[in-house]
Tab-separated table of C-alpha atoms in Angstrom:
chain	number	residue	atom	x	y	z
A	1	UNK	CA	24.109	-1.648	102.042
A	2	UNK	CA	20.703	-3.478	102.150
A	3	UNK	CA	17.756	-1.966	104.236
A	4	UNK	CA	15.510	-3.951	105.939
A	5	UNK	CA	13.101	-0.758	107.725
A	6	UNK	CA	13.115	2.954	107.583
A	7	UNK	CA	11.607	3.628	111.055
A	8	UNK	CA	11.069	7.712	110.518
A	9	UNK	CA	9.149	10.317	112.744
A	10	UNK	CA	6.475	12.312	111.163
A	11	UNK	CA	7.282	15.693	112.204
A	12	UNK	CA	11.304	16.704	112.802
A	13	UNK	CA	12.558	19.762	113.648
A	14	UNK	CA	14.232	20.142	109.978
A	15	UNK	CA	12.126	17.882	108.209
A	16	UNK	CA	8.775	15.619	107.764
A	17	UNK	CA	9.055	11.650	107.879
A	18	UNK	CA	6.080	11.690	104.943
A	19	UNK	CA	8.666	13.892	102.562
A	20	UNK	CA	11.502	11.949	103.478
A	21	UNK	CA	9.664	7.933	103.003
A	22	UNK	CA	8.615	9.778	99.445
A	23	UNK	CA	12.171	10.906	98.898
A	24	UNK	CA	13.286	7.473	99.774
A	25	UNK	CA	11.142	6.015	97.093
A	26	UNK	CA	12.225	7.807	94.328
A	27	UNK	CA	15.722	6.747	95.296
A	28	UNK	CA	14.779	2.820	94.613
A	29	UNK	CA	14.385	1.906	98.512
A	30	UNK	CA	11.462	-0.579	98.636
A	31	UNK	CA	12.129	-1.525	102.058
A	32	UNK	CA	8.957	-1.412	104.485
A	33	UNK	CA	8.489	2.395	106.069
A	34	UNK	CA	7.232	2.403	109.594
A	35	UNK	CA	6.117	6.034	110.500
A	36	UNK	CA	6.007	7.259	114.230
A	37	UNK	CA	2.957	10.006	114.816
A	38	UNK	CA	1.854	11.863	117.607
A	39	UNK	CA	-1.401	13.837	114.679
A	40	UNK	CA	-4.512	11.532	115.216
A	41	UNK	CA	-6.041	13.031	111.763
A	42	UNK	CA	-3.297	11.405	109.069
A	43	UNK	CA	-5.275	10.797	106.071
A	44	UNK	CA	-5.684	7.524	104.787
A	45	UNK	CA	-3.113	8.414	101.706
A	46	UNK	CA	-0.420	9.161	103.995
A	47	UNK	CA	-1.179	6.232	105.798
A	48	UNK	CA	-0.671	3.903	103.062
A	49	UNK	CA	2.712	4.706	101.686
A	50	UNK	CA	4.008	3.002	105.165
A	51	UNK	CA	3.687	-0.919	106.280
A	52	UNK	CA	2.508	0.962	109.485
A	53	UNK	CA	1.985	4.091	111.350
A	54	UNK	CA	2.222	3.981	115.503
A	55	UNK	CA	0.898	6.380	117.566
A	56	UNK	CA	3.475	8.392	120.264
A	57	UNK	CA	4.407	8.056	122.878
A	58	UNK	CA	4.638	4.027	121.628
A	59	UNK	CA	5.684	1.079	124.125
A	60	UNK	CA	8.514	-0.720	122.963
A	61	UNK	CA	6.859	-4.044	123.035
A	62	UNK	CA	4.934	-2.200	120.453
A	63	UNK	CA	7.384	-1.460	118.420
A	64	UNK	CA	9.012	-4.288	118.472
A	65	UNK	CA	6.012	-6.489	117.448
A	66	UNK	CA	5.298	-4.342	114.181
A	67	UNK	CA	8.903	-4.602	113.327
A	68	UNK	CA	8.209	-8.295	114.119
């Protein structure tokens, strides 16, 4: 099945949308990674394994123009 976006959260209840975009990597997926945050203070390297990072609570027009 082909991926077009791995929309993730950054912090899950069982697990962390950085670890899992990195997990996703090493599996081949190249498609672009769009992580949702609510932490103000992501570094710059976490930042740049994703095509973008939006801040929550995000607007769905929002969303809808980065996946755009």
């Amino acid at each position: 099945a082909r991926i077009d976006v791995v929309l993730t959260d950054h912090r899950m209840p069982d697990g962390d949308g950085v670890a899992l975009a990195a997990a996703l990597r090493e599996r081949g997926i190249s498609a672009p990674m769009v992580l949702l945050s609510s932490d103000p203070d992501l570094t710059d390297a976490v930042r740049s394994r994703f095509a973008a990072v939006l801040a929550k609570p995000i607007l769905r027009a929002d969303l809808f123009r980065t996946l755009q």
